[in-house]
Amino acid sequence: VYFTLEESLTEMRELVKTAGLEILAEMTQRLHEVNPKTYIGSGKLKEAEDLLKEHDCCTVVFDAELTPGQQKHLENRLNKKLLQNDF
């Protein structure tokens, strides 16, 4: 079953709120192929870094199943804890 982008974002927002977190910023990216190292492209990674600094965020949430390597690389690059919606 596939969901629209808005349906997926709505579900993610509810899950984040249920987890007791506050959403300070959102970003999306349409990819033709996933970056094997970071999942997102280098431009989006830079945009995420800038948003984290701007909002002084402590957690990043992905609505995707990241590999352990992608998660570790992103945590190291962003210096933040990552959560993923893989259920």
mmCIF file of C-alpha atoms in Angstrom:
data_model
loop_
_atom_site.group_PDB
_atom_site.id
_atom_site.type_symbol
_atom_site.label_atom_id
_atom_site.label_comp_id
_atom_site.label_asym_id
_atom_site.label_seq_id
_atom_site.Cartn_x
_atom_site.Cartn_y
_atom_site.Cartn_z
ATOM 1 C CA VAL A 1 0.000 0.000 0.000
ATOM 2 C CA TYR A 2 1.372 3.393 -0.974
ATOM 3 C CA PHE A 3 0.459 6.663 0.696
ATOM 4 C CA THR A 4 0.570 10.172 -0.690
ATOM 5 C CA LEU A 5 3.297 12.458 0.590
ATOM 6 C CA GLU A 6 0.765 14.429 2.635
ATOM 7 C CA GLU A 7 -0.725 11.247 4.169
ATOM 8 C CA SER A 8 2.741 10.054 5.116
ATOM 9 C CA LEU A 9 3.700 13.435 6.624
ATOM 10 C CA THR A 10 0.443 13.614 8.577
ATOM 11 C CA GLU A 11 1.098 10.184 10.083
ATOM 12 C CA MET A 12 4.696 11.114 10.888
ATOM 13 C CA ARG A 13 3.615 14.336 12.604
ATOM 14 C CA GLU A 14 1.203 12.386 14.809
ATOM 15 C CA LEU A 15 3.859 9.808 15.689
ATOM 16 C CA VAL A 16 6.333 12.539 16.580
ATOM 17 C CA LYS A 17 3.787 14.288 18.799
ATOM 18 C CA THR A 18 2.841 10.983 20.438
ATOM 19 C CA ALA A 19 6.518 10.469 21.234
ATOM 20 C CA GLY A 20 6.435 13.781 23.118
ATOM 21 C CA LEU A 21 8.540 15.690 20.595
ATOM 22 C CA GLU A 22 7.854 19.087 19.051
ATOM 23 C CA ILE A 23 8.260 19.626 15.315
ATOM 24 C CA LEU A 24 10.325 22.744 14.648
ATOM 25 C CA ALA A 25 11.006 22.235 10.929
ATOM 26 C CA GLU A 26 10.228 19.851 8.093
ATOM 27 C CA MET A 27 11.885 19.057 4.804
ATOM 28 C CA THR A 28 11.179 16.597 2.025
ATOM 29 C CA GLN A 29 13.141 15.303 -0.935
ATOM 30 C CA ARG A 30 12.146 13.311 -3.990
ATOM 31 C CA LEU A 31 14.966 10.983 -4.967
ATOM 32 C CA HIS A 32 15.460 8.926 -8.089
ATOM 33 C CA GLU A 33 17.920 6.846 -6.134
ATOM 34 C CA VAL A 34 18.910 6.795 -2.482
ATOM 35 C CA ASN A 35 22.378 7.978 -1.492
ATOM 36 C CA PRO A 36 23.954 4.781 -0.084
ATOM 37 C CA LYS A 37 25.968 6.739 2.488
ATOM 38 C CA THR A 38 23.434 9.262 3.823
ATOM 39 C CA TYR A 39 20.061 8.343 2.229
ATOM 40 C CA ILE A 40 19.512 12.032 1.333
ATOM 41 C CA GLY A 41 21.511 14.078 -1.144
ATOM 42 C CA SER A 42 24.374 16.357 -0.155
ATOM 43 C CA GLY A 43 22.295 19.510 -0.683
ATOM 44 C CA LYS A 44 19.529 18.257 1.623
ATOM 45 C CA LEU A 45 22.113 17.189 4.165
ATOM 46 C CA LYS A 46 23.493 20.745 4.197
ATOM 47 C CA GLU A 47 19.937 22.109 4.466
ATOM 48 C CA ALA A 48 19.300 19.793 7.427
ATOM 49 C CA GLU A 49 22.499 20.954 9.123
ATOM 50 C CA ASP A 50 21.430 24.580 8.680
ATOM 51 C CA LEU A 51 17.917 23.897 10.065
ATOM 52 C CA LEU A 52 19.350 22.082 13.077
ATOM 53 C CA LYS A 53 21.575 25.035 13.899
ATOM 54 C CA GLU A 54 18.842 27.598 13.254
ATOM 55 C CA HIS A 55 16.307 25.853 15.512
ATOM 56 C CA ASP A 56 18.794 24.339 18.001
ATOM 57 C CA CYS A 57 17.211 20.902 17.472
ATOM 58 C CA CYS A 58 18.328 17.759 19.250
ATOM 59 C CA THR A 59 16.577 15.062 17.164
ATOM 60 C CA VAL A 60 16.091 14.318 13.472
ATOM 61 C CA VAL A 61 13.266 12.046 12.287
ATOM 62 C CA PHE A 62 13.262 10.196 8.968
ATOM 63 C CA ASP A 63 10.135 8.679 7.465
ATOM 64 C CA ALA A 64 12.225 5.937 5.889
ATOM 65 C CA GLU A 65 14.090 2.812 6.815
ATOM 66 C CA LEU A 66 17.748 3.750 7.084
ATOM 67 C CA THR A 67 20.518 1.199 7.022
ATOM 68 C CA PRO A 68 22.655 1.079 10.174
ATOM 69 C CA GLY A 69 25.479 2.633 8.163
ATOM 70 C CA GLN A 70 23.300 5.496 6.915
ATOM 71 C CA GLN A 71 22.016 6.170 10.411
ATOM 72 C CA LYS A 72 25.506 6.192 11.916
ATOM 73 C CA HIS A 73 26.886 8.417 9.164
ATOM 74 C CA LEU A 74 24.021 10.898 9.565
ATOM 75 C CA GLU A 75 24.327 10.911 13.362
ATOM 76 C CA ASN A 76 28.044 11.636 13.060
ATOM 77 C CA ARG A 77 27.585 14.299 10.374
ATOM 78 C CA LEU A 78 24.670 16.028 12.105
ATOM 79 C CA ASN A 79 25.872 15.301 15.641
ATOM 80 C CA LYS A 80 22.265 14.439 16.547
ATOM 81 C CA LYS A 81 20.150 11.446 17.474
ATOM 82 C CA LEU A 82 18.096 10.079 14.559
ATOM 83 C CA LEU A 83 14.708 8.413 14.708
ATOM 84 C CA GLN A 84 13.232 6.537 11.790
ATOM 85 C CA ASN A 85 9.747 5.364 10.998
ATOM 86 C CA ASP A 86 10.398 1.793 9.957
ATOM 87 C CA PHE A 87 7.370 0.062 11.434
#
